[in-house]
CSV table of N, CA and C in Angstrom, one decimal:
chain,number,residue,atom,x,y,z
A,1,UNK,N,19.9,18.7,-13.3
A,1,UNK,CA,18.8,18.8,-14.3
A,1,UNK,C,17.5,19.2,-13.5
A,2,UNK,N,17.4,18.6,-12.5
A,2,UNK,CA,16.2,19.0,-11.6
A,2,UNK,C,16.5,20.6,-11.0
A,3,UNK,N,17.2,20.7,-10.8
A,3,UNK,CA,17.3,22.4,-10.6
A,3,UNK,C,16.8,23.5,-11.4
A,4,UNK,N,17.5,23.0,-12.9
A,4,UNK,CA,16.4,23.7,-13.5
A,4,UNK,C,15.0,24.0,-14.0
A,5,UNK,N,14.3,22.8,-13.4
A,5,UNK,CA,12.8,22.4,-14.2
A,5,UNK,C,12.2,22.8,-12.8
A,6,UNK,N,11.3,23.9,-12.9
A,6,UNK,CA,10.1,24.9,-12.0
A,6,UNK,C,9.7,23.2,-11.5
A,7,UNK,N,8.8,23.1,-10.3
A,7,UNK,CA,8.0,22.6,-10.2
A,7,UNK,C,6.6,22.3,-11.3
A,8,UNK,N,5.8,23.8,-11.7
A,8,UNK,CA,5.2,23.6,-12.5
A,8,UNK,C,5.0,23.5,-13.8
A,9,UNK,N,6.6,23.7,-14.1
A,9,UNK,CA,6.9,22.6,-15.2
A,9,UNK,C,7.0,21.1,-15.6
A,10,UNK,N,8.0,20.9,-14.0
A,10,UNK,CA,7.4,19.3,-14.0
A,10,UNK,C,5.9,18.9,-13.8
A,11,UNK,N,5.1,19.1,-13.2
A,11,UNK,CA,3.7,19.6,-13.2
A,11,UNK,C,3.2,19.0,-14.7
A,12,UNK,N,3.7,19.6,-15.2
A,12,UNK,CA,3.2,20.2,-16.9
A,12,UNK,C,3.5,18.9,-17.8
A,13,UNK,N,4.6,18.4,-17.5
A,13,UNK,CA,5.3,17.3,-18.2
A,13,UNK,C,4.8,16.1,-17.7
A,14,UNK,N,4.4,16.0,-16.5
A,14,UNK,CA,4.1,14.6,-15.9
A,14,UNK,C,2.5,14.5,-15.7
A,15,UNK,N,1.4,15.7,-16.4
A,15,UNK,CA,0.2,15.9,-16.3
A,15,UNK,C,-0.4,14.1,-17.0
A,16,UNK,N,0.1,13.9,-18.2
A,16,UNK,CA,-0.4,12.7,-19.0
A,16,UNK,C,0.4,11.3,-18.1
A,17,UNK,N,0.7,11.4,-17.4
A,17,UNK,CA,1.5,10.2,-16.9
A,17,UNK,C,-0.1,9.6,-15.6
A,18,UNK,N,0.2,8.7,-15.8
A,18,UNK,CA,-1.2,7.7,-14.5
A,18,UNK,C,-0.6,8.2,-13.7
A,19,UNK,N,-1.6,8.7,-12.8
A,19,UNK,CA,-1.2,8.9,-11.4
A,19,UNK,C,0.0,8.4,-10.5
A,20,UNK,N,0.0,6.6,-10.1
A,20,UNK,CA,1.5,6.1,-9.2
A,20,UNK,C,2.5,6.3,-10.1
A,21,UNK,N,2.3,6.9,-11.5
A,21,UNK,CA,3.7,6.4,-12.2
A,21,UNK,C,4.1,8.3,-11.7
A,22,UNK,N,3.1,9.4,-11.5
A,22,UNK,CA,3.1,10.7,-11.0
A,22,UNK,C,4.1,10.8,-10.0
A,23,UNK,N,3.7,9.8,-8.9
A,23,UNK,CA,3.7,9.9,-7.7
A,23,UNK,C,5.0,9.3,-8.1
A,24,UNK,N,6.0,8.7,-8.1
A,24,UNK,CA,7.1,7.4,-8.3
A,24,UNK,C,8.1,9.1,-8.7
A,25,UNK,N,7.7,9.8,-9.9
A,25,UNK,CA,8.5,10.8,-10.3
A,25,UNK,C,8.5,11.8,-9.4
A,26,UNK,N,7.7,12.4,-8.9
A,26,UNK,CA,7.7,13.3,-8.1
A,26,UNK,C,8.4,13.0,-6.6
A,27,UNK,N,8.2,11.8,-6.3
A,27,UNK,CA,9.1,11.2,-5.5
A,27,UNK,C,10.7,11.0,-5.4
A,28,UNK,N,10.9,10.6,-6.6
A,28,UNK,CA,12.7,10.6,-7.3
A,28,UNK,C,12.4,12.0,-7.6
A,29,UNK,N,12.2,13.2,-8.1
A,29,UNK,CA,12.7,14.3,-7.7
A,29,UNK,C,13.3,15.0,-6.9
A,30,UNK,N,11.8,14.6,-5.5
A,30,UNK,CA,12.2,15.0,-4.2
A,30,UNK,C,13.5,14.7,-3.7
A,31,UNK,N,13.9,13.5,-3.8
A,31,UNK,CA,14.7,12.6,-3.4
A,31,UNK,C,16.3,13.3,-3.8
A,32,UNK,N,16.3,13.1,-5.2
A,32,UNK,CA,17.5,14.2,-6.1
A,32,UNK,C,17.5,15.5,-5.6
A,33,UNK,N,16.6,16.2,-4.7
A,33,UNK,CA,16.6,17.5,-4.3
A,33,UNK,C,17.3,17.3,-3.0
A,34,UNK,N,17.8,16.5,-2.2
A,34,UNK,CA,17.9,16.5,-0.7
A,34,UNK,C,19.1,16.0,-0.6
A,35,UNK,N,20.3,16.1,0.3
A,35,UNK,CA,21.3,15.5,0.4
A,35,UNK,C,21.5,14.5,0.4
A,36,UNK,N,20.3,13.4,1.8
A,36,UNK,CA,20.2,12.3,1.8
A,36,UNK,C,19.0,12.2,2.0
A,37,UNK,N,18.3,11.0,1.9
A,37,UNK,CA,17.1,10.7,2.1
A,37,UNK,C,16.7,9.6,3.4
A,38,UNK,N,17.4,10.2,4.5
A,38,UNK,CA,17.4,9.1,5.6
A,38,UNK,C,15.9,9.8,6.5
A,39,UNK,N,16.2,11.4,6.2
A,39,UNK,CA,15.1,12.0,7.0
A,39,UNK,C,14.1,12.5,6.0
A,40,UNK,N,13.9,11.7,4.8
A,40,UNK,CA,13.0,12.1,4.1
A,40,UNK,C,11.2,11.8,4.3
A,41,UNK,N,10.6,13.0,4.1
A,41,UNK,CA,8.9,12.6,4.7
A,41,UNK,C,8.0,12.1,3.5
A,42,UNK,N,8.1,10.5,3.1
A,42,UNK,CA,7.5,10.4,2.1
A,42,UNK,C,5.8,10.6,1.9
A,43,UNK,N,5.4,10.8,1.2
A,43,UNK,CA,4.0,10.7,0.9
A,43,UNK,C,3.0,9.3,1.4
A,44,UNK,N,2.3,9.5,2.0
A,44,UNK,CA,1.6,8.3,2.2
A,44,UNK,C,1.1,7.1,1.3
A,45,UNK,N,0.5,8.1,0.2
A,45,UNK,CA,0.3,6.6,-0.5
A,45,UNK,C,1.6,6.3,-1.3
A,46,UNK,N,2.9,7.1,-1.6
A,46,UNK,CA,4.1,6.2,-1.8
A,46,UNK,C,4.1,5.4,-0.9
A,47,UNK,N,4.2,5.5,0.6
A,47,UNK,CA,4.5,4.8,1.4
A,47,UNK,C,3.8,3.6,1.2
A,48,UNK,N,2.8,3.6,1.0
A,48,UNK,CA,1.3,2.6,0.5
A,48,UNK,C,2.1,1.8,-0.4
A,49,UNK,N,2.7,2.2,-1.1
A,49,UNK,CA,2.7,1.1,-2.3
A,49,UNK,C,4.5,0.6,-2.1
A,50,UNK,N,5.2,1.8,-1.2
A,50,UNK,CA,6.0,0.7,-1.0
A,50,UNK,C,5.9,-0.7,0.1
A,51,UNK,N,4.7,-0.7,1.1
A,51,UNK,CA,4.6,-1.4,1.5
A,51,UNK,C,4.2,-2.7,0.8
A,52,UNK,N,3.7,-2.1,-0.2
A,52,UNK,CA,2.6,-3.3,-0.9
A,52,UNK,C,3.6,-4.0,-2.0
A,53,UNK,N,4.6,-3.1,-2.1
A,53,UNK,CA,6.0,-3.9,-3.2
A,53,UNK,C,6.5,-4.8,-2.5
A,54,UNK,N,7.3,-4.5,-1.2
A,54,UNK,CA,7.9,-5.0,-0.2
A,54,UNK,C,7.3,-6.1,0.1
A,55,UNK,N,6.0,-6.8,-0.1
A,55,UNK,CA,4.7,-7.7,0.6
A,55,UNK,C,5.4,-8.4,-0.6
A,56,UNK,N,4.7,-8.1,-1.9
A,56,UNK,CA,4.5,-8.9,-2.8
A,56,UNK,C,6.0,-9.3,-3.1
A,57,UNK,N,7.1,-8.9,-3.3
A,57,UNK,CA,8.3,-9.1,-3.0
A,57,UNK,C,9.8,-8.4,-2.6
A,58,UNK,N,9.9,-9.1,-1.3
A,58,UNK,CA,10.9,-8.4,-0.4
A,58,UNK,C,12.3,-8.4,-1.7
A,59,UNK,N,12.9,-9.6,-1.7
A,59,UNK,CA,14.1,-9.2,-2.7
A,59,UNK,C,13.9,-8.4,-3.6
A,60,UNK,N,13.0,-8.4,-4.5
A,60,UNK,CA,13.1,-7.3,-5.7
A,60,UNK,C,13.0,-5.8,-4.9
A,61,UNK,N,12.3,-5.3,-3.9
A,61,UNK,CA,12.2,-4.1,-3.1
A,61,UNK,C,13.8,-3.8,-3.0
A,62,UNK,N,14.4,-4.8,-2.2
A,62,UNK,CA,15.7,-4.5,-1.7
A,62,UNK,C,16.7,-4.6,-2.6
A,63,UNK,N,16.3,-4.8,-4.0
A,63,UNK,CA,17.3,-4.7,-5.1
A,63,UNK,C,17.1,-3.6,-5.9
A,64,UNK,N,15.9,-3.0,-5.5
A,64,UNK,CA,15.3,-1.9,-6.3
A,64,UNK,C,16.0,-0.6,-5.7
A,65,UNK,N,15.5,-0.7,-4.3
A,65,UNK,CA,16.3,0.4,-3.1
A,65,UNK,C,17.7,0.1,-3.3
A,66,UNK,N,18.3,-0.7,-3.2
A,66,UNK,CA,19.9,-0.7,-3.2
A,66,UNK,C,20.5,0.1,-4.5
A,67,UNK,N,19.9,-0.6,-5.8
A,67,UNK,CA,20.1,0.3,-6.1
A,67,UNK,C,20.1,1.5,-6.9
A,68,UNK,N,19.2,1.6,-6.4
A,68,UNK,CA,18.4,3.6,-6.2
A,68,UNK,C,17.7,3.3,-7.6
A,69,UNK,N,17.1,2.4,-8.2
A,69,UNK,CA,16.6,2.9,-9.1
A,69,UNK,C,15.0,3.6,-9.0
A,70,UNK,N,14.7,3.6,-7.6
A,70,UNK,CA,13.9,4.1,-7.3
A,70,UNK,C,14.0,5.0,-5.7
A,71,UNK,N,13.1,5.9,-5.6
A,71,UNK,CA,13.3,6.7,-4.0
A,71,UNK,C,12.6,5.6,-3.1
A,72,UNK,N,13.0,4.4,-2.6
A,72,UNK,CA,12.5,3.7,-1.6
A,72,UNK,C,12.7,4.4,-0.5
A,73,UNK,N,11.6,3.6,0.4
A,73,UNK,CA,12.2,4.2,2.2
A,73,UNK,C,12.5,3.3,2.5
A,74,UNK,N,13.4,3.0,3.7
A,74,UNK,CA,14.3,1.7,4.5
A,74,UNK,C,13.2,0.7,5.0
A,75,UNK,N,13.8,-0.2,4.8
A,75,UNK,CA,13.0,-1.8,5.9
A,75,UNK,C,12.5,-1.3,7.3
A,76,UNK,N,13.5,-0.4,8.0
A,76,UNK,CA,12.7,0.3,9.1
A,76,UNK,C,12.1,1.3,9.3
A,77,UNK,N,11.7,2.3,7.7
A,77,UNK,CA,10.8,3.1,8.2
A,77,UNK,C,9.4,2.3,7.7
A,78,UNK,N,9.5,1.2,7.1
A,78,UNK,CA,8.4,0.3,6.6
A,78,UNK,C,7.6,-0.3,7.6
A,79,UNK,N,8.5,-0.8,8.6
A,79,UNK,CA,8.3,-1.8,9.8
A,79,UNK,C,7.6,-0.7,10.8
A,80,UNK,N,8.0,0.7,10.5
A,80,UNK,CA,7.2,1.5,11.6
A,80,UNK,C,6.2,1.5,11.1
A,81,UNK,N,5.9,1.7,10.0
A,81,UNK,CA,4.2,2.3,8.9
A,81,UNK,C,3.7,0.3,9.3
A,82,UNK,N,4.5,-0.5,9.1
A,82,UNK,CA,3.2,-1.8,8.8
A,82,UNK,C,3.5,-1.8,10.7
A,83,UNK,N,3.6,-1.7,11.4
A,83,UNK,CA,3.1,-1.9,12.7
A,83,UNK,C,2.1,-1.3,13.1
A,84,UNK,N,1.3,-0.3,12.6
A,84,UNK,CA,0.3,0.1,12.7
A,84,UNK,C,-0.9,-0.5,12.0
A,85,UNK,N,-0.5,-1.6,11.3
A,85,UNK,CA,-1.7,-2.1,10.6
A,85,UNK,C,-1.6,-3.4,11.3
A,86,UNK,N,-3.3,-3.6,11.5
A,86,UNK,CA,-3.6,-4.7,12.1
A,86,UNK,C,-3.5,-5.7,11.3
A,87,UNK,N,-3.4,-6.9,11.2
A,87,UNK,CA,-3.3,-7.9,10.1
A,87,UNK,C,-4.0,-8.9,11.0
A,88,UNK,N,-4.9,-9.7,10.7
A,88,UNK,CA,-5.2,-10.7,11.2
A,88,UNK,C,-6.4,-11.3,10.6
A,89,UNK,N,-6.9,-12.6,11.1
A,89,UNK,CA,-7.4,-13.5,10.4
A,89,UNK,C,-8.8,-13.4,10.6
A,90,UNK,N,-10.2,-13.5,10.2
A,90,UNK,CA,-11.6,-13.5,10.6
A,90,UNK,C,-12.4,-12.1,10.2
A,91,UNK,N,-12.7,-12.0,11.0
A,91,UNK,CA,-14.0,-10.8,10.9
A,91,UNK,C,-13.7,-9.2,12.0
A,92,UNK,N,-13.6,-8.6,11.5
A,92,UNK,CA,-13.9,-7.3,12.4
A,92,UNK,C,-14.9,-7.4,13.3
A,93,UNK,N,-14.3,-7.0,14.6
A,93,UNK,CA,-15.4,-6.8,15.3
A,93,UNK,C,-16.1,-5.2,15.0
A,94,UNK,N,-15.1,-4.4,14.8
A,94,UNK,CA,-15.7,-3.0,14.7
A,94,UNK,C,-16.7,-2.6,13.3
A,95,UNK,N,-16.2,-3.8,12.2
A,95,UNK,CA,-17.5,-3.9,11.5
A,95,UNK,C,-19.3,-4.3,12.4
A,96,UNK,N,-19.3,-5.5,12.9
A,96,UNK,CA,-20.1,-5.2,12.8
A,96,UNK,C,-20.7,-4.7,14.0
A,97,UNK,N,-19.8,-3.9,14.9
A,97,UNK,CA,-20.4,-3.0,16.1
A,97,UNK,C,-20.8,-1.5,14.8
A,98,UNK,N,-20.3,-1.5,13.7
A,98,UNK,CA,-20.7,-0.7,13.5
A,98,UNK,C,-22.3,-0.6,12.7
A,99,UNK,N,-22.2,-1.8,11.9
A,99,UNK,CA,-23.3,-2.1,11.6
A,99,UNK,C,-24.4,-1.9,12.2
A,100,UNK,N,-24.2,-3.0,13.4
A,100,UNK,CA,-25.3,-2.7,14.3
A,100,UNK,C,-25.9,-1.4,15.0
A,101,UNK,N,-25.0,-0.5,15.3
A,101,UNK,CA,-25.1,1.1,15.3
A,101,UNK,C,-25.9,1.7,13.9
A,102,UNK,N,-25.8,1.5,13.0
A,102,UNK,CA,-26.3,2.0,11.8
A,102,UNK,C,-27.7,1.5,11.9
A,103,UNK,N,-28.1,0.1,11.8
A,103,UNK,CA,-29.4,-0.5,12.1
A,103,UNK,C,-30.1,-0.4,13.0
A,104,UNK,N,-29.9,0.4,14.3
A,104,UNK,CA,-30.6,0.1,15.3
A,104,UNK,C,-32.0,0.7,15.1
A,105,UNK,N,-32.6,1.9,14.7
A,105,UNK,CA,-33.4,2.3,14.2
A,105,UNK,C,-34.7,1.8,13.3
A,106,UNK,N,-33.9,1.1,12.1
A,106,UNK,CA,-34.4,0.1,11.3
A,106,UNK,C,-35.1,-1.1,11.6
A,107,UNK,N,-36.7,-0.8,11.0
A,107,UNK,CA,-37.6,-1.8,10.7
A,107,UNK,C,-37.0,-3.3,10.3
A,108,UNK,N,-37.3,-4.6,10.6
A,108,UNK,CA,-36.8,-5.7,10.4
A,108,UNK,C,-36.5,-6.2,8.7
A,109,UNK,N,-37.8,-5.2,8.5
A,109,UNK,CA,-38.2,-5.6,6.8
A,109,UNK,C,-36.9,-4.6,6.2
A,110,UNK,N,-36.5,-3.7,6.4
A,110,UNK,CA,-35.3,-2.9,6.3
A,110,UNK,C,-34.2,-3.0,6.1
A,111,UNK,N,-33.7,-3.8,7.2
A,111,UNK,CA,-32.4,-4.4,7.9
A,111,UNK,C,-31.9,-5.7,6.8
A,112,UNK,N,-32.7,-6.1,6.1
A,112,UNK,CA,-32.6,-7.5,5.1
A,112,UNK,C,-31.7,-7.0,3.9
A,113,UNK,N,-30.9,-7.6,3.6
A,113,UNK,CA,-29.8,-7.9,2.6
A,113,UNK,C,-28.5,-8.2,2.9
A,114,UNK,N,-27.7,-8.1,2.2
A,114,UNK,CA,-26.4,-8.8,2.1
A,114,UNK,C,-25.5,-8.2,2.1
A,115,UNK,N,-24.4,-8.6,2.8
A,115,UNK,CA,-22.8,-8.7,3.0
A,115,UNK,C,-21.8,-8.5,2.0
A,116,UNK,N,-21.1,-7.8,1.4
A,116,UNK,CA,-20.0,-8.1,0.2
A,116,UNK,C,-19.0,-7.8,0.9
A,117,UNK,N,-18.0,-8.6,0.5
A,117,UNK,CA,-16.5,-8.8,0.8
A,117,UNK,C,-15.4,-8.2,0.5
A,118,UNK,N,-14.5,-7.9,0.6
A,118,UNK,CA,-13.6,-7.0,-0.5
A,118,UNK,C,-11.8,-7.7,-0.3
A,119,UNK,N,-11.2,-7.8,-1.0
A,119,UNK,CA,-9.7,-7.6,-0.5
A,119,UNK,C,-9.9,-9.3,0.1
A,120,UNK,N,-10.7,-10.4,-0.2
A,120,UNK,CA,-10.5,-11.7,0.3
A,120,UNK,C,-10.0,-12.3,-1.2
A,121,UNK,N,-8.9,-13.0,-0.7
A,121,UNK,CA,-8.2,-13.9,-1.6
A,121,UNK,C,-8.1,-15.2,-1.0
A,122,UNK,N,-8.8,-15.9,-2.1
A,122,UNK,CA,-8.7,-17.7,-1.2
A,122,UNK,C,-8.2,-18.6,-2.4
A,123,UNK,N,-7.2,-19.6,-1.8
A,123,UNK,CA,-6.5,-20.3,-2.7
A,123,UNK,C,-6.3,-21.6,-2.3
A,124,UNK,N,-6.5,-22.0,-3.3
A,124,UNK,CA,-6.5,-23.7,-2.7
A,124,UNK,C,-5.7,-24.6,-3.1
A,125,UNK,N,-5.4,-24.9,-2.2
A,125,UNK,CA,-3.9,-26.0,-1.8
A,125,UNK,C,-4.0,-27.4,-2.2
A,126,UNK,N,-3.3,-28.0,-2.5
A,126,UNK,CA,-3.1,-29.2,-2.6
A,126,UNK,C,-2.4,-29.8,-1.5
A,127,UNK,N,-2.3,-30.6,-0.9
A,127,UNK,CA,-1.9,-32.0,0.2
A,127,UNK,C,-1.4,-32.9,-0.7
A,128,UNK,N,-0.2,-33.8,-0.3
A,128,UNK,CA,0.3,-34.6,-0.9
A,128,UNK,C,0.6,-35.5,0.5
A,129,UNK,N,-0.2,-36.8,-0.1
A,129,UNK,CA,-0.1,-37.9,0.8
A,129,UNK,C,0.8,-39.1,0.6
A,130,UNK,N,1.4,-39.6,1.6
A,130,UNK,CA,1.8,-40.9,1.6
A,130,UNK,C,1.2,-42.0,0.7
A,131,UNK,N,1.7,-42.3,-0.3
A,131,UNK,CA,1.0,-43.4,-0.8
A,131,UNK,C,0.7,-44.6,0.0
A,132,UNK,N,-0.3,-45.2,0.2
A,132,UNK,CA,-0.4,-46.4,1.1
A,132,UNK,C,-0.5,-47.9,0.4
A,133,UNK,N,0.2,-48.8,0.9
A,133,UNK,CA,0.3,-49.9,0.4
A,133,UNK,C,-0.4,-51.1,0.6
């Protein structure tokens, strides 16, 4: 069936669809066009959000890839894309070396305001203690 639908036909048909649900089809196209998909070059932000499926949960990913209801990439082309991402705990230092590069210029009275945050998620735990007697 994909052989016969032009590109900008599919184009045409997938124009009203939200963008990742775009991307998801044009991806299972690709995928149905190739023999195998061991050397396939996915798109980045596919790759994006299969990292971020895979995060949020590993079994459903690997039940999804196994089977095929979606064009996934493998656990090890994943493991190559998330090794490049720094993950860690605190503050950027390159934030605020960069900050301070932006500011150096600026008057004191200038330099005044505030910080926003993005992408922080904080959750609060409960402890369960030994009852004491």
């Amino acid at each position: 069936m994909n052989q016969n639908i032009a590109s900008s036909t599919l184009d045409e048909r997938i124009e009203g669809l939200p963008p990742k649900q775009r991307l998801a089809v044009k991806t299972c196209f690709d995928a149905a066009s190739r023999k195998s998909t061991r050397v396939m070059v996915y798109d980045q932000l596919w790759v994006l959000e299969c990292v971020l499926m895979r995060i949020k949960s590993p079994k459903l990913y690997e039940h999804v890839r196994r089977h095929e209801i979606l064009a996934l990439s493998s656990k090890s082309c994943l493991d190559r894309h998330m090794a490049g991402f720094k993950s860690s705990f605190g503050f950027n230092a390159s934030v605020f070396e960069a900050l301070k590069k932006n500011t150096e210029g600026m008057g004191a009275h200038s330099c005044h305001g505030g910080l926003g945050f993005d992408e922080i998620n904080s959750q609060r735990t409960s402890v369960s203690r030994p009852l004491e007697n």
